[in-house]
Each structure stands twice: as C-alpha cells, then as structure tokens.
Coordinates of C-alpha atoms and ligand atoms in Angstrom, one line a residue:
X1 CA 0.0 0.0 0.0
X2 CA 1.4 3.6 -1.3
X3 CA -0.2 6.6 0.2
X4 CA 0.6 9.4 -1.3
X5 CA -0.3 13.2 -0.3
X6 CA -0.3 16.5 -1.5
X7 CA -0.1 19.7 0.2
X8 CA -1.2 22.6 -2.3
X9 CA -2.8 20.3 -5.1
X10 CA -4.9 23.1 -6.6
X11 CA -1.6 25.3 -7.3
X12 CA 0.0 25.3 -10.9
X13 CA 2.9 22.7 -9.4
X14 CA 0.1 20.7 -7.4
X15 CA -2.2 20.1 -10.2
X16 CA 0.7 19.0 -13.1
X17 CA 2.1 16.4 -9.9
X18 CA -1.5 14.7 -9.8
X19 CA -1.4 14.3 -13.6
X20 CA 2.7 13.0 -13.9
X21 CA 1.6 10.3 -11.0
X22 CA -1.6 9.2 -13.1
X23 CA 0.5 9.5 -16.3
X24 CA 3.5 7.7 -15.2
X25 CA 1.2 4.7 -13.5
X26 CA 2.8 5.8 -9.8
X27 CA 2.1 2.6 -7.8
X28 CA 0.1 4.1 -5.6
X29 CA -3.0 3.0 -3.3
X30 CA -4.3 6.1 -2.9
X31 CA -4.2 9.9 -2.8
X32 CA -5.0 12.7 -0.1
X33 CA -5.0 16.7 -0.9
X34 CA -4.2 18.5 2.2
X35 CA -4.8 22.5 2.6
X36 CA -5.3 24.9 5.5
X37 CA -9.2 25.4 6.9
X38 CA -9.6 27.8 3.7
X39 CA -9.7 25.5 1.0
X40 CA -10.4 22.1 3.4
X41 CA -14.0 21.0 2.1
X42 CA -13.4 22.1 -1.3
X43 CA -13.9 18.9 -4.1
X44 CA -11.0 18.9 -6.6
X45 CA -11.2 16.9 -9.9
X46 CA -8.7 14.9 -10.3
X47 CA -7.1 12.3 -12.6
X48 CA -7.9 10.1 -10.0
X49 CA -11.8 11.1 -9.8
X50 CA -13.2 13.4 -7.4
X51 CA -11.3 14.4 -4.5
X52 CA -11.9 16.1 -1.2
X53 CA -9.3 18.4 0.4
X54 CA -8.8 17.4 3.6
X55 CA -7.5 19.5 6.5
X56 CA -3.8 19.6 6.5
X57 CA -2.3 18.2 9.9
X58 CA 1.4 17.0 10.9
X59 CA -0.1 14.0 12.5
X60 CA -2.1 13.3 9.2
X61 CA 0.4 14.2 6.7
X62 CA 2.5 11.3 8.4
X63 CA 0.3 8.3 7.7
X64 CA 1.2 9.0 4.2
X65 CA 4.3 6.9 2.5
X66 CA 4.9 10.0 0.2
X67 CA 4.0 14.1 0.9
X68 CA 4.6 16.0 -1.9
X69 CA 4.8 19.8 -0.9
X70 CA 4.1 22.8 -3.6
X71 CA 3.5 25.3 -1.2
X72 CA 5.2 27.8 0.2
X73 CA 8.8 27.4 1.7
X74 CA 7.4 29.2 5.1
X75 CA 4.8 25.7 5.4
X76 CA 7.5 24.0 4.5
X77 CA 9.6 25.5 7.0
X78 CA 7.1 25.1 9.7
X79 CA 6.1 21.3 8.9
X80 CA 8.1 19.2 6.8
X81 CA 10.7 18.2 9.4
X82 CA 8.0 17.2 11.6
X83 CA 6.4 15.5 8.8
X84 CA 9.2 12.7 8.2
X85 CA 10.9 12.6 11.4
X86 CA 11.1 9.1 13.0
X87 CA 9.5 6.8 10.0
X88 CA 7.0 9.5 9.3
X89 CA 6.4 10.1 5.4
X90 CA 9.1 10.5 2.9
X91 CA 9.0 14.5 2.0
X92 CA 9.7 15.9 -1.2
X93 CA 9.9 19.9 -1.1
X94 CA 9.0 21.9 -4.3
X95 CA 10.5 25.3 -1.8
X96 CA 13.9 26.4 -1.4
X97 CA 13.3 26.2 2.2
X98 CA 15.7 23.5 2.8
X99 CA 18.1 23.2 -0.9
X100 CA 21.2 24.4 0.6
X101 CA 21.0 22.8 4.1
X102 CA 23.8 20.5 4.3
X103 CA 21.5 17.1 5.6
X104 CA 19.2 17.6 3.4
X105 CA 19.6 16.2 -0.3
X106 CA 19.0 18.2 -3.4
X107 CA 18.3 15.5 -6.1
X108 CA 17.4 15.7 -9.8
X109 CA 17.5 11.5 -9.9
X110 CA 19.2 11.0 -13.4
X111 CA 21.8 13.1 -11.6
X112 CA 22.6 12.8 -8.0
X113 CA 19.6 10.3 -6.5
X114 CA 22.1 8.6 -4.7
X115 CA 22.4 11.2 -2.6
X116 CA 19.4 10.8 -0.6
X117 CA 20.7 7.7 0.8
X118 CA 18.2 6.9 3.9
X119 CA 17.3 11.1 3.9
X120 CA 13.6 11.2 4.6
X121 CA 13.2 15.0 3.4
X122 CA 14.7 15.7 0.2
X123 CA 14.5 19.2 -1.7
X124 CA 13.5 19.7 -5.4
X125 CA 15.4 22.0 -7.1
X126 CA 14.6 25.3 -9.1
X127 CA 13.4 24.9 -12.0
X128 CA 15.9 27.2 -13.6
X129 CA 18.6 25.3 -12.3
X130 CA 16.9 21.8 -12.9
X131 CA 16.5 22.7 -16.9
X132 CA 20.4 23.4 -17.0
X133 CA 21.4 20.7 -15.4
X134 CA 20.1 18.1 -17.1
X135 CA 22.1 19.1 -20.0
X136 CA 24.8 20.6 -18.3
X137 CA 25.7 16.8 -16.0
X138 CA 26.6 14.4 -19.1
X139 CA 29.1 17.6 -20.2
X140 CA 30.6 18.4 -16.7
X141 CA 31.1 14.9 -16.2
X142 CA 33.1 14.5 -19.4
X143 CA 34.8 18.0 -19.9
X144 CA 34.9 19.3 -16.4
X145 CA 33.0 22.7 -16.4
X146 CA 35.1 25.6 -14.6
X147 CA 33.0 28.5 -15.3
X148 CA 29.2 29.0 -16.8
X149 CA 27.4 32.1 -18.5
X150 CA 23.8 31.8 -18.4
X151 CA 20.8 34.0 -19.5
X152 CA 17.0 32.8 -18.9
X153 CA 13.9 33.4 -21.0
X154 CA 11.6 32.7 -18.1
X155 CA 7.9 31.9 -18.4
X156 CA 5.4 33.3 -16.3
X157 CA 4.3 29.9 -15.0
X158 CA 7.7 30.2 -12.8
X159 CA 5.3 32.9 -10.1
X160 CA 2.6 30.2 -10.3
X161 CA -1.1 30.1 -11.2
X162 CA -1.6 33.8 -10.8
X163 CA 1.5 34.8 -13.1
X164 CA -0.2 33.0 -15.8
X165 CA -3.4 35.0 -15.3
X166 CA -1.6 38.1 -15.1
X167 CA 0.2 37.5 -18.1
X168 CA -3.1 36.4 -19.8
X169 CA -4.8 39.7 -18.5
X170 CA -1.9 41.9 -19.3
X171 CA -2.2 40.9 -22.7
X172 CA -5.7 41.2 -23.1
X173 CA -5.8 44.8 -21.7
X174 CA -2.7 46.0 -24.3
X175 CA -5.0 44.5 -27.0
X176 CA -7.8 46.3 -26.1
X177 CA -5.7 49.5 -25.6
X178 CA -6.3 49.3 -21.5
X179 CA -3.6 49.7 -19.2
X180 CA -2.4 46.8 -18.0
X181 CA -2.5 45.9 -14.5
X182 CA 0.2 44.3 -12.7
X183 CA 0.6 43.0 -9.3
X184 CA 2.9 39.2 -9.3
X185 CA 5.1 40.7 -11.7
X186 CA 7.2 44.1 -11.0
X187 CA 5.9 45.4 -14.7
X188 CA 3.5 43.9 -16.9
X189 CA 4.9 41.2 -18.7
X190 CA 2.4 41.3 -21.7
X191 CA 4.8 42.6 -25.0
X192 CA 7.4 43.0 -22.4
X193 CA 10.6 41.3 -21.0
X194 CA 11.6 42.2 -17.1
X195 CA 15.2 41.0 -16.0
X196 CA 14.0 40.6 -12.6
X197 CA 12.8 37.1 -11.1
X198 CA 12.9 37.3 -7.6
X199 CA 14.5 39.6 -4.8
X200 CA 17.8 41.8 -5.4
X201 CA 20.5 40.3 -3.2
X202 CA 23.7 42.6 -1.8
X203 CA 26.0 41.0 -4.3
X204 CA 23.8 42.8 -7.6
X205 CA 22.6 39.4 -8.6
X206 CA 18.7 38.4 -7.8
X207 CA 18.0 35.3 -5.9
X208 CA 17.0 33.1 -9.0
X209 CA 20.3 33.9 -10.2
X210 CA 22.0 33.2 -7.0
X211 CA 20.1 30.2 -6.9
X212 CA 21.2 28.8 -9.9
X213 CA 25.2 28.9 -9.2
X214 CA 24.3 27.5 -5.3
X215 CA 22.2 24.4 -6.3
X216 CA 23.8 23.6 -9.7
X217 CA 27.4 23.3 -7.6
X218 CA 25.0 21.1 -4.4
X219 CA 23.6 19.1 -7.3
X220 CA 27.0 18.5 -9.1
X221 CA 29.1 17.9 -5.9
X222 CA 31.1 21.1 -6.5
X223 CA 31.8 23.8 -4.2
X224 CA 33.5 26.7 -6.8
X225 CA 32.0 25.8 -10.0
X226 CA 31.7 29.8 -11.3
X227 CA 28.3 31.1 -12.8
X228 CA 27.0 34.1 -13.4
X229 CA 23.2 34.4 -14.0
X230 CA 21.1 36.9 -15.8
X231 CA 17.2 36.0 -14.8
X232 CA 14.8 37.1 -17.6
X233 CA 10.6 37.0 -17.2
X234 CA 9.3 37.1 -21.0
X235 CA 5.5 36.9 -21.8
X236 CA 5.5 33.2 -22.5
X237 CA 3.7 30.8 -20.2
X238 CA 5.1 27.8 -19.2
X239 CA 8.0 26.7 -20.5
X240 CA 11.8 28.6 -19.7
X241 CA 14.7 28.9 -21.8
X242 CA 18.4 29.5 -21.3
X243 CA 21.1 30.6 -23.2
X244 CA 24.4 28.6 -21.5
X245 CA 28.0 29.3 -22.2
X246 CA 30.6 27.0 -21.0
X247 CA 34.0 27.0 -20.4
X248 CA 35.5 23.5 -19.3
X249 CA 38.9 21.7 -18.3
X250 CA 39.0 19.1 -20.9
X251 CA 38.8 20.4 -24.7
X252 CA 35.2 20.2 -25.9
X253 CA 33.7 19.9 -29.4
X254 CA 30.0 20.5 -30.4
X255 CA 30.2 16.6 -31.7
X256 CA 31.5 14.9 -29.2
X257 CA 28.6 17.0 -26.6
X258 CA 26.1 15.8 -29.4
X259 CA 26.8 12.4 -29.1
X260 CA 27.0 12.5 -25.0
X261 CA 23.6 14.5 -24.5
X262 CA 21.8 12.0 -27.5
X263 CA 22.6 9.3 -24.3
X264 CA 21.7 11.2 -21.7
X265 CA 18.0 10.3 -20.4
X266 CA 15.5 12.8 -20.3
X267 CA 17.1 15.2 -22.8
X268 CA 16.2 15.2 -26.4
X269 CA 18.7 17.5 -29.1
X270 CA 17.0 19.4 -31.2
X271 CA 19.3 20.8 -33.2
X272 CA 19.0 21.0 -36.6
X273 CA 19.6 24.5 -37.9
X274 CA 19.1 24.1 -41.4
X275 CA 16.4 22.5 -41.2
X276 CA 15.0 25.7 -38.3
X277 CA 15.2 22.4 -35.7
X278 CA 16.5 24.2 -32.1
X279 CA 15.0 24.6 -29.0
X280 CA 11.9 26.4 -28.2
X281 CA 9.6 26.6 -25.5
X282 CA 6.6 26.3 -28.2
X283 CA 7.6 22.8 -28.5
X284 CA 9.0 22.0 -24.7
X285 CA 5.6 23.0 -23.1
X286 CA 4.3 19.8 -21.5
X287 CA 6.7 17.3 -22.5
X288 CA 8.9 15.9 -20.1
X289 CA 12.4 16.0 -21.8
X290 CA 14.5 19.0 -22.0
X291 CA 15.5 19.7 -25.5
X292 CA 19.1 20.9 -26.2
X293 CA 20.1 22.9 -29.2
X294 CA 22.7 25.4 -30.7
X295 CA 25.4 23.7 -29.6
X296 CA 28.4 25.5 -31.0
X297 CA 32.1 25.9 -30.0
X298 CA 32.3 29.1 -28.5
X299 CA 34.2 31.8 -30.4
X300 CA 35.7 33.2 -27.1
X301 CA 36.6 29.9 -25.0
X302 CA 37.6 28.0 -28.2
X303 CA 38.5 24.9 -27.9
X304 CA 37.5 24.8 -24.0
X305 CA 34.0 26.3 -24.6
X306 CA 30.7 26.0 -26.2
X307 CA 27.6 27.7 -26.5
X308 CA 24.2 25.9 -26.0
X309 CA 20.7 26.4 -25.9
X310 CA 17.9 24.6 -23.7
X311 CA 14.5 24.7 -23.5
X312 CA 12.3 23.0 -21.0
X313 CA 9.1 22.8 -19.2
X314 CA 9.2 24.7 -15.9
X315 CA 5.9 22.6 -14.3
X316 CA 7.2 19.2 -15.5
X317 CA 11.2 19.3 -15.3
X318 CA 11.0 22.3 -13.1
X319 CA 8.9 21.2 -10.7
X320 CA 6.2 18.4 -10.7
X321 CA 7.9 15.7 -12.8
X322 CA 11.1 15.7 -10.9
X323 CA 9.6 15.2 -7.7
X324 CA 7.7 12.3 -9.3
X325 CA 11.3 10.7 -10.3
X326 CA 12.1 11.6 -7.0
X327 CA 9.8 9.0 -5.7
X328 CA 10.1 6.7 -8.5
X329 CA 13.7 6.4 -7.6
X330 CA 13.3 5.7 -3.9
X331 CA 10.8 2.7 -4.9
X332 CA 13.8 1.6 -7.5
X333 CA 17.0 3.5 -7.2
X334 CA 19.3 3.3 -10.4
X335 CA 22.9 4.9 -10.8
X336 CA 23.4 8.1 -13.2
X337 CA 24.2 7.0 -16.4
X338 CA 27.0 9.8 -16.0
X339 CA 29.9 9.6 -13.6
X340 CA 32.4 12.6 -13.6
X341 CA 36.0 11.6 -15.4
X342 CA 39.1 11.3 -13.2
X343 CA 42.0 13.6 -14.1
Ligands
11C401 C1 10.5 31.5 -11.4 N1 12.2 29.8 -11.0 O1 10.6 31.2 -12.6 C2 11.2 30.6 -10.4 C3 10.2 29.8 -9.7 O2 13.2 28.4 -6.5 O3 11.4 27.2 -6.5 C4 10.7 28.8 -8.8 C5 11.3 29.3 -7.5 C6 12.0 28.2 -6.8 O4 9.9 32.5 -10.9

C-alpha cells in the first residue's frame, strides 16, 4: 500500500504532480490533498476522480508513504521536518526552504539520487537550475565545467497560477488599448521582457540567479564551479529557456557533446539548424524531456568552450515531474548513467 499526499494540489505545481503520477502509472494506493481550513471542504477533480481536500495536519500528513509539498517554503519551514521525522512520510519539497541545508539532499534523480541515501526530506530543485542541469551533468562529467554564463527566458508559470493570469490579463488589456494591471510581476509582462525574477541580493545578482550557481554546484558535488546568471521573465507561459556558455577543463567539441547529451535520459537535441530544428519553448511545453540545441564551439573559449541552448518545461522538469522521479527512484534506485571523469 502507497499513500501518497499532496499539500497545495490546486496550485499550478500541485495540479501537473497529480497528472505525472496518473500519467507515469505511480504505484500508488491512494491519494490525499491536504490544505489549510480555507480550501479544506473544497472537491478537486482529479485524474484520480473526485477528490476532497482534507485538512492539512502533521499527524495526518504522516500516515502518508509519500507528501509531496508545492506550497510555500514558510509551510515547508514550519512542517516538513515534523512531517518525516522518526519513520513519518518520505517529504519531497518543491520550496527552497531547505536546498542548501547541508542534511538535506537536493536530487534531480538521473543526476545525484544517490544522494538521498536513507534522507527522509529531500529538496526539489529550481526549475531554472533543474533545466540546466540536465544538460549541463553528461558535459561536466566529461569535460569538467570551470566556469558558466547563463541568460534565462523565463515563463510566467515560474510565479505560479496567478503569473499566468496576469500574463493572460496583461495581454488582453494591451489588446484592447487598456492599461495593463500588474501585481505578481514588477511590470507587466504582456509585450514586455523584465530581468528581474525574484529579490535583489547585496552581491547585484537576484535570488533566482544566486540560486542557480548554489544548487547547480550542491547538485553536481562542486563547491566553486563559477556562474554568473542573468534571470529574464518574457511573456511566455510555461516553459523557460536558457542561453548557456561554458568554459571547461577538458577540450570540448560540439560533436562529441552531441553524441553524449543523444545518451543522456530525459534530454532530447533538437538541433537541426538548417532544417529551423533548435529549442523552443513552443515545442517544450508539457513534454517531459529537456530539448538541447545550438550547440556550438564558442568563439571566445575555443577549444575549452561551447555555447548551447535549452528549453524545458518549468511545471514538468522544473517542478512536478522531478519530484515524481524523486519518488520513483526511492521505490527503485538506479545509478546516473553519467559519472564525472578522473583527471
Ligand atoms: C521563477 N524559477 O521562474 C522561479 C520559480 O526556487 O522554486 C521557482 C522558484 C524556486 O519564478
């Protein structure tokens, strides 16, 4: 018997994790939807029927095998400890609440899901940073990466169910020649591009940027791996894009990357100039493998560099369908298909 729950199931994050377990045939017995006394009551369709949202409690939340959390990282501040401590549930944490605390395990499974050993709470990571790296691992592992330039094309689906409505709204209004209203976003996104996702931090940087040069070393088991971040919104909904320069240890060539990322699981190259084949978040929206593109030997780093181009869906990748693997890997664990080359 699997018991699976989810806190925050009517959330952008919460709804796409009900549909990955029912698409990907999770062997589960049954799922609960947990919420606070607001939405407690409330009947949720569901790929598993209708459900009822049941008030969220600690003692409840533990009778489950699995809790997924998409809420925010102050719940899962307050609760998820308490939630798998001694043989309670096994926690998997959309927040950032707990990414960069050292006992705690920040997994993308094709990656690094041996390191949740016998760790009952175990972070999921951004969804900037999860894109990357699935296309980034199979390279670092081969040619080393010493330093990474990135710039995102973020969709609004990254501030949740609300960004996507204001995004749809702001568009509407500039069509019809209102002004648009904005409130998630700093600016409205509609016909628009804001290089600002999240707060500023001392350093100039904003957190999303931070966040992606702290988890992306956690993830890879580096500690000064350099990268420097520029976080874009862009009036797109739900998939984001990156624009990724590398420079690594080991020469690299655009072929020899081809061939290793055409291996690597859950990544598909689309790259294909001629034929207009590369990357696009048209295309990544709901599919499940990030699709690499562009790859080309960098005219600055030469033969240590390359230039690359990802797109991938935040929701799936980013969010939902990694936790999913999460779990899927603690019910059968497998070994990355990449390990990193010895010097
Ligand atoms: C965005 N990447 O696009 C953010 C959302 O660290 O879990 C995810 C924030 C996080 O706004």
């Amino acid at each position: 018997m699997v018991q699976v729950g989810i806190v925050g199931a009517t959330g952008a994050v919460g709804k796409e994790l009900l549909s990955v377990l029912h698409d990907r045939k999770f062997a589960l017995t049954s799922v609960h939807l947990f919420a606070s006394e607001r939405s407690a009551g409330k009947v949720v369709e569901t790929p598993y029927g209708s459900l009822e949202v049941k008030l969220f409690s600690v003692q409840a939340a533990r009778e489950m095998d699995y809790v997924f959390l998409a809420v925010s990282g102050t719940f899962a501040l307050e609760h998820a400890e308490a939630i798998a401590a001694d043989g309670g549930a096994v926690v998997i944490d959309n927040s950032s609440a707990f990414r960069l605390q050292e006992n705690v395990p920040l997994v993308i499974p094709e990656i690094n899901g041996a390191a949740i050993g016998t760790r009952r709470l175990i972070a999921n990571p951004n969804c900037t940073t999860a894109i990357a790296a699935m296309a980034l691992w199979p390279l670092h592992c081969h040619f080393a990466i010493e330093k990474m330039i990135m710039s995102t094309y973020q969709a609004a689906s990254g501030a949740g169910i609300e960004g996507m409505n204001e995004l749809l709204e702001t568009t509407k209004a500039s069509l019809d020649g209102a002004a648009p209203q904005h409130k998630v976003f700093a600016h409205p996104l509609a016909f628009n591009v804001i290089p600002h996702v999240d707060t500023f931090q001392p350093n100039g940087y904003t957190k999303e940027e931070m966040k992606v040069t702290w988890e992306t070393n956690k993830i890879f088991g580096e500690t000064s791996m350099k990268i420097s971040c520029t976080a874009v919104r862009i009036p797109i909904l739900r998939a984001h894009s990156e624009a990724i320069t590398i420079q690594t240890k080991r020469p690299i060539t655009p072929d020899a990357a081809r061939a290793l990322l055409e291996m690597a699981d859950g990544v598909d190259v689309v790259d294909d100039p001629a034929a207009l084949q590369y990357p696009m978040p048209l295309h990544a929206t709901a599919k499940y493998n990030v699709e690499v593109g562009r790859l080309r030997q960098s005219i600055v780093f030469d033969e240590h560099g390359l230039d690359l181009f990802v797109s991938g869906d935040q929701l799936l990748r980013g969010a939902a369908l990694n936790a999913v693997l999460i779990a899927e890997f603690l019910e059968q664990p497998y070994p990355s298909k990449f390990a990193k080359v010895v010097e």
